[in-house]
Tab-separated table of C-alpha atoms and ligand atoms in Angstrom:
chain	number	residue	atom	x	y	z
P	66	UNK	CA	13.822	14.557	-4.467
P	67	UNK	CA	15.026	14.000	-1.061
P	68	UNK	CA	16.299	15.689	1.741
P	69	UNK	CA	18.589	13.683	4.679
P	70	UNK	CA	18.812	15.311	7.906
P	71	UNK	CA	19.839	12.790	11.024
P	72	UNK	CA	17.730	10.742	11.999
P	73	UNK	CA	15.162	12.130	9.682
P	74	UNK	CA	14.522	11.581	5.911
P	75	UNK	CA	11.990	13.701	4.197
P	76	UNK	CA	10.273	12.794	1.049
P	77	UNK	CA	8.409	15.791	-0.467
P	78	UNK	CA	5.077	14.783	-2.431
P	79	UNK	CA	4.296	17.494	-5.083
P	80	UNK	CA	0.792	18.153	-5.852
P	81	UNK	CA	0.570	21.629	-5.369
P	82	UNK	CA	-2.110	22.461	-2.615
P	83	UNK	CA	-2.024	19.146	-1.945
P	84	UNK	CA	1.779	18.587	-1.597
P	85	UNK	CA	2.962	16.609	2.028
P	86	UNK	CA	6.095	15.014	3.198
P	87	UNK	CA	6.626	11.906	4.144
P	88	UNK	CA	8.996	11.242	7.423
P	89	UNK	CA	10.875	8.663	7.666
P	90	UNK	CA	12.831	7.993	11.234
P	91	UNK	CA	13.430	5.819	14.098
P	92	UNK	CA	11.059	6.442	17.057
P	93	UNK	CA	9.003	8.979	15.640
P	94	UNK	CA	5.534	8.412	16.514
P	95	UNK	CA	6.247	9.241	20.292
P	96	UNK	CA	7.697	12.338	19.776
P	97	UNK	CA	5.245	15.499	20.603
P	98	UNK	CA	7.311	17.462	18.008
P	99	UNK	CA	6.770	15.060	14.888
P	100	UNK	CA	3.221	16.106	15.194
P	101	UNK	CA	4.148	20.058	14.983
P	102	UNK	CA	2.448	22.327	12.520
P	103	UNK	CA	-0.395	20.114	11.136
P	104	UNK	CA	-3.879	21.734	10.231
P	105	UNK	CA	-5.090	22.716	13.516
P	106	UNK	CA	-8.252	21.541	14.898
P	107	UNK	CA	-10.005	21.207	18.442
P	108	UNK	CA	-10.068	17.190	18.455
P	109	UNK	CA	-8.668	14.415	16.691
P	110	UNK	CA	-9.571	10.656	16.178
P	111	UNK	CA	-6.696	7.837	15.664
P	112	UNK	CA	-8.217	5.084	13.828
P	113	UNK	CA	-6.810	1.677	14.429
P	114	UNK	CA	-7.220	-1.893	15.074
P	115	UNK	CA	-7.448	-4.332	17.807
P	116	UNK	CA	-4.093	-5.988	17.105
P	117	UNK	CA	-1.931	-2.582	16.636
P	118	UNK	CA	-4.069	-0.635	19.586
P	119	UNK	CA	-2.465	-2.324	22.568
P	120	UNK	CA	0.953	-2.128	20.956
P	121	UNK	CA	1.112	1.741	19.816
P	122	UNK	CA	-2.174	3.534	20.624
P	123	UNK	CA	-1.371	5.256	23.687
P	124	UNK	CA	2.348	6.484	22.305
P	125	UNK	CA	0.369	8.009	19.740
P	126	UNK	CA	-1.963	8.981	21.810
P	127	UNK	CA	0.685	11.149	24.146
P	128	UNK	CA	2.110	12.451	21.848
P	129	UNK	CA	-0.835	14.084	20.046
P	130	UNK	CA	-2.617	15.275	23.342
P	131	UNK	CA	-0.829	18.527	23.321
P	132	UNK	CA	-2.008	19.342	19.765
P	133	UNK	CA	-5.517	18.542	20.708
P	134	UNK	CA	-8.511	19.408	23.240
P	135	UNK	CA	-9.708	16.065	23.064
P	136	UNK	CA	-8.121	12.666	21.454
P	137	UNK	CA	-10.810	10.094	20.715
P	138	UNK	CA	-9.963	6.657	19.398
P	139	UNK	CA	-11.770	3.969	17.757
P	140	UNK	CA	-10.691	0.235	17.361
P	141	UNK	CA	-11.605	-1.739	14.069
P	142	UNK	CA	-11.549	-5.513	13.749
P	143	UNK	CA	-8.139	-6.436	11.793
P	144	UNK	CA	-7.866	-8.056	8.604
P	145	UNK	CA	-8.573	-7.683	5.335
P	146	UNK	CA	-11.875	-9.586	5.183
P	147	UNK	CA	-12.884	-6.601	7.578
P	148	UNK	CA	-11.786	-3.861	4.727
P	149	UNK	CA	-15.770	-2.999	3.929
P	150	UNK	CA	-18.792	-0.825	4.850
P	151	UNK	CA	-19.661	-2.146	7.848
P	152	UNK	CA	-16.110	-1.284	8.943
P	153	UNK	CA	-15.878	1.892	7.271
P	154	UNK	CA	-19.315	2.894	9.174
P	155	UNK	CA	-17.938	2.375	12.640
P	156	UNK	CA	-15.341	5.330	11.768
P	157	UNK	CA	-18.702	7.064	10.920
P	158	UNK	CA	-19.882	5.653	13.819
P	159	UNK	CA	-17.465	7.305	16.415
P	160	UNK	CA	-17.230	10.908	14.665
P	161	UNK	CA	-20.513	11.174	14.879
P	162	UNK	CA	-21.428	10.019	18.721
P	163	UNK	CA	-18.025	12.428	19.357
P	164	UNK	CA	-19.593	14.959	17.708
P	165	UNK	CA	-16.437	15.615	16.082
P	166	UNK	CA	-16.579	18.581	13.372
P	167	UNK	CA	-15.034	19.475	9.945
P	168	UNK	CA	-11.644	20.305	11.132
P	169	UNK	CA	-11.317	16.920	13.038
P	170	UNK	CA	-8.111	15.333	11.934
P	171	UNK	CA	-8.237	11.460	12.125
P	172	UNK	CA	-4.827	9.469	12.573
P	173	UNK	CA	-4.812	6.253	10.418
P	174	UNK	CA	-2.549	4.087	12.520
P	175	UNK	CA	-2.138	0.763	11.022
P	176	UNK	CA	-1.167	-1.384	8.024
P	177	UNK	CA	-2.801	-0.054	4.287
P	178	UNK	CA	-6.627	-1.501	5.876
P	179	UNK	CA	-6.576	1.121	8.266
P	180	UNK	CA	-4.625	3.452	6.073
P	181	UNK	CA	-7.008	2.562	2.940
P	182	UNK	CA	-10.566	2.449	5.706
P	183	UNK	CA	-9.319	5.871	7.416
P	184	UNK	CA	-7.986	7.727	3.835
P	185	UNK	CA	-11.618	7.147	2.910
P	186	UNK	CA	-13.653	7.882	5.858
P	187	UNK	CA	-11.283	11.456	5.910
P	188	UNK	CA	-12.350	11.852	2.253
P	189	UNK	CA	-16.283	11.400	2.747
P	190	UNK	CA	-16.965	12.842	6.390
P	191	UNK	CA	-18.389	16.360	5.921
P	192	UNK	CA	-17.447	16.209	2.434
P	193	UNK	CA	-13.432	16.036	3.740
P	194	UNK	CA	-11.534	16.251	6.784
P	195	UNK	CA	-7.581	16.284	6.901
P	196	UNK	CA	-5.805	12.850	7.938
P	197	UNK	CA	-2.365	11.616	8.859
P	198	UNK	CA	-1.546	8.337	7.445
P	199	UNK	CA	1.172	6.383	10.537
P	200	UNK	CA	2.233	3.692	8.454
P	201	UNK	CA	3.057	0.373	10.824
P	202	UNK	CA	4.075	-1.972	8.132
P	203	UNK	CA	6.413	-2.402	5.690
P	204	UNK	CA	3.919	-2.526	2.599
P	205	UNK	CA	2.443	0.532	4.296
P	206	UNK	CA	5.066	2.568	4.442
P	207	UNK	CA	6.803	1.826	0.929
P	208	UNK	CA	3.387	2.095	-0.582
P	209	UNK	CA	0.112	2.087	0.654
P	210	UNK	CA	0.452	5.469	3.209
P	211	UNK	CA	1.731	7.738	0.292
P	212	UNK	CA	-0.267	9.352	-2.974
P	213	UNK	CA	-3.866	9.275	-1.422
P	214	UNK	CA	-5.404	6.475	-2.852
P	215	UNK	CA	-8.154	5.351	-0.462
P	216	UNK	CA	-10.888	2.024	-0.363
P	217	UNK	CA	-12.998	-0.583	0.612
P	218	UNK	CA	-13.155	-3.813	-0.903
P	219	UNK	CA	-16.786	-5.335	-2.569
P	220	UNK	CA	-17.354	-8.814	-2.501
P	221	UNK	CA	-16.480	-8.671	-6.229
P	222	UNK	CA	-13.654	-6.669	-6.462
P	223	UNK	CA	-10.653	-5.293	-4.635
P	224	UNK	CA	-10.668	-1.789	-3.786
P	225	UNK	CA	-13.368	-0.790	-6.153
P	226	UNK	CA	-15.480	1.450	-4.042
P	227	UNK	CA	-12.720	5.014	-2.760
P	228	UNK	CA	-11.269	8.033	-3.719
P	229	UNK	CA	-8.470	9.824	-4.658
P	230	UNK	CA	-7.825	12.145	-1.307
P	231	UNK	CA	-4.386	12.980	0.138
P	232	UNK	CA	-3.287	12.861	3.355
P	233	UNK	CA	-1.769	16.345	5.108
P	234	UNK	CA	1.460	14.288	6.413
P	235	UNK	CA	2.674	10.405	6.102
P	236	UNK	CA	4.669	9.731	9.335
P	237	UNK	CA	6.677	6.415	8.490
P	238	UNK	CA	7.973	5.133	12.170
P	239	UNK	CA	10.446	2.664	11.453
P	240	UNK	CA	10.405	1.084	15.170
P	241	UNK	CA	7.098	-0.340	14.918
P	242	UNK	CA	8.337	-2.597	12.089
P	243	UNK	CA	10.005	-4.481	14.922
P	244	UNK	CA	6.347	-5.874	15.904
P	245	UNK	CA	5.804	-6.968	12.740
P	246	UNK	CA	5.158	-10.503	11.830
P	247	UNK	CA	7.843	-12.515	9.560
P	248	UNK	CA	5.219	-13.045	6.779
P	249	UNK	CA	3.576	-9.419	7.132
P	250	UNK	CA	7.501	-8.213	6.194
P	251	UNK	CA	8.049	-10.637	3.426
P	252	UNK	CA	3.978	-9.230	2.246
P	253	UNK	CA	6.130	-6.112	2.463
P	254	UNK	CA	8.852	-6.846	0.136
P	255	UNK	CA	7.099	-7.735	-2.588
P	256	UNK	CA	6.307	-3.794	-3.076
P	257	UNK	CA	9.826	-2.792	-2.339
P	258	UNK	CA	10.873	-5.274	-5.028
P	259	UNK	CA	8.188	-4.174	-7.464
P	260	UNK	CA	10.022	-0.307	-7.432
P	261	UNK	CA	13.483	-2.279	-9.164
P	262	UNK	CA	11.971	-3.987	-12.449
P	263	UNK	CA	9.474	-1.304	-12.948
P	264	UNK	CA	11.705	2.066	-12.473
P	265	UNK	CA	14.882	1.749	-11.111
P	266	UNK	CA	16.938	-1.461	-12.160
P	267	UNK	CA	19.855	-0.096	-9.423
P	268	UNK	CA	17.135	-0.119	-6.797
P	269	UNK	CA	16.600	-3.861	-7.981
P	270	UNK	CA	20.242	-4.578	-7.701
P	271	UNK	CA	20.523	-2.898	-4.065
P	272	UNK	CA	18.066	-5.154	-3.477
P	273	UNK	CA	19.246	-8.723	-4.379
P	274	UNK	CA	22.302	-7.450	-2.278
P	275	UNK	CA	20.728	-6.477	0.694
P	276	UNK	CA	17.678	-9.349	1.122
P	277	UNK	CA	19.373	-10.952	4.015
P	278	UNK	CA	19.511	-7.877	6.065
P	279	UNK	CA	15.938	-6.710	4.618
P	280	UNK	CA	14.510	-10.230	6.063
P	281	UNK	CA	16.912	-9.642	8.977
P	282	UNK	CA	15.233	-6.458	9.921
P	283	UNK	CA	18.655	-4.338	9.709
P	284	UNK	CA	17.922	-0.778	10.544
P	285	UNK	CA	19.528	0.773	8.615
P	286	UNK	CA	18.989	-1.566	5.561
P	287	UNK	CA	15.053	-0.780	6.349
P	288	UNK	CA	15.553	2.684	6.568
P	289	UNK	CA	17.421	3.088	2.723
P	290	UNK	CA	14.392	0.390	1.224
P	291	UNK	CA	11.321	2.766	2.586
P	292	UNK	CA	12.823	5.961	1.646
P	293	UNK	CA	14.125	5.024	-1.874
P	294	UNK	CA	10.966	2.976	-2.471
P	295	UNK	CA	9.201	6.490	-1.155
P	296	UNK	CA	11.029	8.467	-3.224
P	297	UNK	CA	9.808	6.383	-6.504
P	298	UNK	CA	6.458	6.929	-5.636
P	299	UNK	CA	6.887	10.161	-4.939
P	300	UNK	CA	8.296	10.723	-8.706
P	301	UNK	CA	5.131	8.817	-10.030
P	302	UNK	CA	2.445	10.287	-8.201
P	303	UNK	CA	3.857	13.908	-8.508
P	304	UNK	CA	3.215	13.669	-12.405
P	305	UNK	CA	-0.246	10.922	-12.338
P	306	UNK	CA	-2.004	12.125	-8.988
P	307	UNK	CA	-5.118	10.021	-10.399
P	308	UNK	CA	-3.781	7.001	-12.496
P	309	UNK	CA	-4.886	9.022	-16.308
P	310	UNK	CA	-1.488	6.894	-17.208
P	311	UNK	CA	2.180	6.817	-15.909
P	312	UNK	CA	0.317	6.005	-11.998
P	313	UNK	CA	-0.621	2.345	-13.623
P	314	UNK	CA	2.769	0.783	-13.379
P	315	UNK	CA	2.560	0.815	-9.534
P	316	UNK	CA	0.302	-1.985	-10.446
P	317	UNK	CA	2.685	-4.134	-11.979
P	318	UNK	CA	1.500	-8.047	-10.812
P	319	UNK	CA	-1.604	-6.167	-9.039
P	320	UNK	CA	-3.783	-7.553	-11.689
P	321	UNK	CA	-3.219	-11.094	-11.431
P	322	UNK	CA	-2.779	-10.488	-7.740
P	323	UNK	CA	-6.557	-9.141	-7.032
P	324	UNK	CA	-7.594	-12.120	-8.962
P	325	UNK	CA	-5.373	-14.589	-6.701
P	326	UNK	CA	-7.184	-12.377	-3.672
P	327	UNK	CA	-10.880	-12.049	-4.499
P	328	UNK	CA	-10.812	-15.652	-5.853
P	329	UNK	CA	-9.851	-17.005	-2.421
P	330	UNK	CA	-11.362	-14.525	-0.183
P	331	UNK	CA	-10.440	-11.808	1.112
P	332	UNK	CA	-7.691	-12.254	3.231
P	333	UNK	CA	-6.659	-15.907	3.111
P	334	UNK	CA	-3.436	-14.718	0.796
P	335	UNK	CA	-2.234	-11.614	1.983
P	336	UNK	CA	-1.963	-8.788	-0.371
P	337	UNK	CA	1.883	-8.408	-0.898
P	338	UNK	CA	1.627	-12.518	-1.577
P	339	UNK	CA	-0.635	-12.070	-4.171
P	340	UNK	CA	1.496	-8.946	-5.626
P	341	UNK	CA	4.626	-11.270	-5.366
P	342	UNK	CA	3.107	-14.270	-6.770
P	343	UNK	CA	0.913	-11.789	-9.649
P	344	UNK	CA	4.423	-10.133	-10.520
P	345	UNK	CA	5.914	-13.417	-11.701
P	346	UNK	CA	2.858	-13.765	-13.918
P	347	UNK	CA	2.847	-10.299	-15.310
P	348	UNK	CA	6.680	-10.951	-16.223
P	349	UNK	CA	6.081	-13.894	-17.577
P	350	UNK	CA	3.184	-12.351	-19.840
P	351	UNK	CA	6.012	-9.946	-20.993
P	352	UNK	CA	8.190	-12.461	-21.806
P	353	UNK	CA	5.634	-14.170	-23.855
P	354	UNK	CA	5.032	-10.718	-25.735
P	355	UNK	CA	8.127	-10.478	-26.996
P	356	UNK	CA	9.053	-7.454	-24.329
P	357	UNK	CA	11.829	-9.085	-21.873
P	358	UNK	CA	14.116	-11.935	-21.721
P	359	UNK	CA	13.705	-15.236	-19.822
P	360	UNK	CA	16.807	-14.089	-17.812
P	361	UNK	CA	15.011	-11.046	-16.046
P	362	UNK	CA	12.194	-13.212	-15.328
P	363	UNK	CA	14.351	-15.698	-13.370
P	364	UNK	CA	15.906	-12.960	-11.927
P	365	UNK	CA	12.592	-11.592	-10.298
P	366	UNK	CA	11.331	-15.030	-9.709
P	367	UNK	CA	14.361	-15.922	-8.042
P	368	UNK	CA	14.421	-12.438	-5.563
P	369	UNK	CA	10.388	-12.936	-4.642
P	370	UNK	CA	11.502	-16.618	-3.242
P	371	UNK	CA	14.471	-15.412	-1.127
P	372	UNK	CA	11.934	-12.764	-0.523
P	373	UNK	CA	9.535	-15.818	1.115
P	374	UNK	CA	7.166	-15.246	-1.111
P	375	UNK	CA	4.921	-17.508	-2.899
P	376	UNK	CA	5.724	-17.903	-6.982
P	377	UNK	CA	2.978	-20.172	-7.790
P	378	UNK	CA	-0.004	-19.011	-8.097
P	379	UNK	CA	-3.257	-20.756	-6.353
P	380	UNK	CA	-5.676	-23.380	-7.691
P	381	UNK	CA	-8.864	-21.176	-7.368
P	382	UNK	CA	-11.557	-23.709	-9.597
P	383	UNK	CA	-10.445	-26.775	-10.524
P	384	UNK	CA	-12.294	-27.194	-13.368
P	385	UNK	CA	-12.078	-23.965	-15.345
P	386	UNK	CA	-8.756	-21.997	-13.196
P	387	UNK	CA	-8.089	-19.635	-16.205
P	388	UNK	CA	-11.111	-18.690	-16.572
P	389	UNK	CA	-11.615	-17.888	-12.874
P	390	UNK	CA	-8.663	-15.787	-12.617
P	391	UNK	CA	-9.736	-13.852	-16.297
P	392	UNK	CA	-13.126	-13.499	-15.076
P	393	UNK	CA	-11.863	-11.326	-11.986
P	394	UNK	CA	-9.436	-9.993	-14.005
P	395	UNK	CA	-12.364	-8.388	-16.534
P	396	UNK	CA	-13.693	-6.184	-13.164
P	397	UNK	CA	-10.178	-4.891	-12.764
P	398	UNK	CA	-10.320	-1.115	-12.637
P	399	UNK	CA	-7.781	-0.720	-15.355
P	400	UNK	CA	-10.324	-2.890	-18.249
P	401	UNK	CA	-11.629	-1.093	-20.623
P	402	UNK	CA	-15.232	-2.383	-22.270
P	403	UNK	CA	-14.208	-5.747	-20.067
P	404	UNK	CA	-10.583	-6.129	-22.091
P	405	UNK	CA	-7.903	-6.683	-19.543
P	406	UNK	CA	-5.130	-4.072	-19.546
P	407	UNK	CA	-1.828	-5.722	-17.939
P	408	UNK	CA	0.709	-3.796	-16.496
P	409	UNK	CA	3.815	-5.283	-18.163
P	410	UNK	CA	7.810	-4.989	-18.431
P	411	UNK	CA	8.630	-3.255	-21.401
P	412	UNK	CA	12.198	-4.298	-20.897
P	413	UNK	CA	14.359	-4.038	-17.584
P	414	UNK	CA	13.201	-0.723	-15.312
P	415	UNK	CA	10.544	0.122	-17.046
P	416	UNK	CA	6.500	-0.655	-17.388
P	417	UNK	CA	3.504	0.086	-19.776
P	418	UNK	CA	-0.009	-1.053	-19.811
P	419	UNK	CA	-1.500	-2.869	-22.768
P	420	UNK	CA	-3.741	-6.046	-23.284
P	421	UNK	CA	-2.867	-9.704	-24.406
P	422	UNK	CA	-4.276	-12.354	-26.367
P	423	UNK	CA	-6.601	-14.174	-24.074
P	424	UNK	CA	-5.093	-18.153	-24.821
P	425	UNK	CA	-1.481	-16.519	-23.916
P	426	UNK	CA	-2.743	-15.029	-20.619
P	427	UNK	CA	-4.771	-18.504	-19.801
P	428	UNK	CA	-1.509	-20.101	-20.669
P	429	UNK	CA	0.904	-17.950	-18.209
P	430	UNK	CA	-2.115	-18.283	-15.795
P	431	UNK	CA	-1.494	-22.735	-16.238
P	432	UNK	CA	1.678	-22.401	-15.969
P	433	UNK	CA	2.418	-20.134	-13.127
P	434	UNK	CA	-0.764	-21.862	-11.059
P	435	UNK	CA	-0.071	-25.074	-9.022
X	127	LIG	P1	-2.758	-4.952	6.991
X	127	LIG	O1	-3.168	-3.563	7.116
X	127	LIG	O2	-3.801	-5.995	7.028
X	127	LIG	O3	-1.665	-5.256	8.105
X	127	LIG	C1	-1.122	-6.539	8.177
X	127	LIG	C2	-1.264	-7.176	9.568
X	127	LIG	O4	-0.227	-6.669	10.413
X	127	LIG	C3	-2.560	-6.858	10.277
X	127	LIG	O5	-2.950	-7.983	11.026
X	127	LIG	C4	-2.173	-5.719	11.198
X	127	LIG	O6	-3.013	-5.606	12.325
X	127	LIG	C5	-0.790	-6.125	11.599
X	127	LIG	N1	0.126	-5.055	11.985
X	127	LIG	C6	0.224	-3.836	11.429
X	127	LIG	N2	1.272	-3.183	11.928
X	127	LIG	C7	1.831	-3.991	12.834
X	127	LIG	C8	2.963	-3.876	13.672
X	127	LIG	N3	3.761	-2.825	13.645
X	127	LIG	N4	3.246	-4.897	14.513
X	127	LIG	C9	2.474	-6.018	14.516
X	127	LIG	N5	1.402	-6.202	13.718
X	127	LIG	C10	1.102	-5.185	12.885
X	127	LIG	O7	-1.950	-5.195	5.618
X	127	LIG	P2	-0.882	-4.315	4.810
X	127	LIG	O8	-0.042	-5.297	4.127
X	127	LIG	O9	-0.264	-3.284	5.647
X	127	LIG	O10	-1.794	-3.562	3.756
X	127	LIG	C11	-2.513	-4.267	2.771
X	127	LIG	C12	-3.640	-3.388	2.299
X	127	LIG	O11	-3.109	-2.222	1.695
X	127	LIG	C13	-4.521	-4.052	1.256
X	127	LIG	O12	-5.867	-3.833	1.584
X	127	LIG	C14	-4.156	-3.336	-0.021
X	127	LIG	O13	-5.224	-3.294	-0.925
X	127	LIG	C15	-3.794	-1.976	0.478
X	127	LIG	N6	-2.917	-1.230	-0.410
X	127	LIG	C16	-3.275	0.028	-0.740
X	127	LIG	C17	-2.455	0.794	-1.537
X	127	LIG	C18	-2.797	2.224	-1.831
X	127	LIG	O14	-2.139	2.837	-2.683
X	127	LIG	N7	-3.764	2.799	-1.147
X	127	LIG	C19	-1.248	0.250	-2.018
X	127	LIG	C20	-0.903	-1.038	-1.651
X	127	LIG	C21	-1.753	-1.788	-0.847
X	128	LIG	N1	-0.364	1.120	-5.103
X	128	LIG	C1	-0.659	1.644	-6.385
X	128	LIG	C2	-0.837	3.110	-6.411
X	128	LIG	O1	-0.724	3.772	-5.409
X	128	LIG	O2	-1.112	3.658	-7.445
């Protein structure tokens, strides 16, 4: 699945004319020579945002310039309260008064709003222009760069307005998650942790032994959670490019987790907080159906706190909170005819999808809510 050559790690992604690789190194954006032998084109555009521009926009930059006759940039607000169309239009915005043409390739560099905003803009501008996904945080890297999924958000729902479209290269630059924030890493480890319990109880294992040095930024440690967490990915999205089944369990806790962050607001939890937070629920709704023990529950509860993640899940309406979170839960993507599908643990490493009585999801919901 994977292919280790010093300092570089390759992960291939298998779709056939849509196949990529995913790089995965120390100090790669700067390089000239990372940038080798994508789809070639008169101009590109590097879409990023105001917080990540000053730190990494004009390495990119550089580096690009000999691929290109002309490098244009544009500069989103951050957040993702900002993840929407009047965001999405000021990509439209700056191709346009560029004049850039079909072959344009645009350079999401950024955390998954960029990466989500840009993966979409690439997808719609003249009906499809190639774009690089450069991956600046950790939940970016393990999961949000790779297997084309692309968004905005709608007051009403997460992510509900995209498209499937792949990007021609992933470019995972490990240095930049020095920048990072302590709580945007810890966002980060939720989706690293959600690889163990759903497909790879060794991963999970690794894990739990390596926390310290995850939270600790070790290099190395880093290095072994993208790639593997890559590499799972990679296996799922090579057979379920568009989520028809197998895809789903990369949304184990997602569902109780887009409740936890339409229900505030975009934004006020951050979206690997809600994932951590949702994947306590979702294993305690397997635990309830009869599907795990209480021990692996504990277990994952146990990893998302070292993790610094919340495990209680918000107050979102006092007077009715199960309802709240069911009634965002019925605009999930996965319902069908407004049932809730859950993506659950159907015992240790490994996931399905299936629905739930509605009193034992408002129960899980009261007891895992402060
Ligand atoms: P984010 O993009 O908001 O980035 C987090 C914060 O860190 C931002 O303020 C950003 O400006 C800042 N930042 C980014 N890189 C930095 C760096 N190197 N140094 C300092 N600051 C940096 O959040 P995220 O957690 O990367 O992504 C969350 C988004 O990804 C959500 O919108 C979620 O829906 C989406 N997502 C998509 C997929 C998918 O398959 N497409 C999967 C998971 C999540
Ligand atoms: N993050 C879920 C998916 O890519 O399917």
């Amino acid at each position: 699945m994977s292919e280790t050559t010093f300092p570089l790690a390759k992960v291939a992604i298998s779709l056939d004319d849509r196949s990529y690789d995913i790089h995965i190194g120390q100090d790669l954006l700067s390089r000239s020579d990372t940038w080798d032998h994508l789809p070639k084109a008169q101009t590109a555009m590097i879409v990023t945002n105001e917080t990540i521009a000053p730190l990494y926009e004009d390495a990119l930059r550089r580096a690009i310039c000999p691929h290109y006759k002309q490098v244009h940039t544009v500069v989103l607000p951050d957040g993702e309260a900002h993840k929407n169309w009047q965001t999405l239009n000021l990509i439209f915005d700056a191709l346009l008064s560029k004049g850039c043409d079909r072959k344009t390739v645009l350079f999401a560099l950024g955390g998954g709003v960029v990466g989500d905003m840009t993966g979409f803009a690439a997808a719609s501008y003249m009906r499809g222009v190639p774009f690089v996904q450069v991956p600046t945080t950790l939940l970016s890297q393990v999961d949000s760069s790779v297997g084309g999924k692309t968004a905005i958000n709608h007051p009403l729902g997460k992510n509900m307005i995209g498209a499937f479209y792949q990007p021609v290269r992933v470019v995972c630059d490990l240095s930049t998650l020095r920048t990072l924030p302590g709580r945007e890493l810890s966002a980060g480890l939720a989706e690293v942790i959600k690889y163990g319990p759903i497909a790879d109880m060794a991963f999970l294992d690794w894990i739990e032994s390596n926390t310290d040095a995850l939270m600790a930024q070790d290099p190395a440690v880093l290095a072994h959670a993208v790639q593997r967490s890559c590499e799972i990915k990679a296996w799922v999205v090579g057979q379920d490019e568009r989520e028809a089944g197998l895809r789903a369990i990369l949304n184990f806790g997602h569902t109780f987790g887009h409740a936890i962050e339409a229900g505030l607001g975009f934004g006020v939890w951050l979206h690997g907080e809600a994932v951590g937070c949702g994947m306590v629920m979702a294993a305690e709704l397997s635990h309830r159906l009869g599907l795990v023990d209480a021990a692996l529950v504990a277990r994952l509860k146990a990893l998302i706190v070292r993790a610094g993640l919340p495990v209680r899940g918000p107050v979102i309406d006092a007077a009715d909170n199960a309802g709240h979170y069911i009634d965002h839960m019925r605009l999930d993507k996965k319902s069908v005819g407004g049932d809730i599908q859950f993506v659950v643990l159907d015992g240790p490493g490994k996931a399905t999808v299936r629905g739930a009585p509605d009193a034992m999801v408002r129960d899980v919901i009261n007891t895992c809510c402060a």
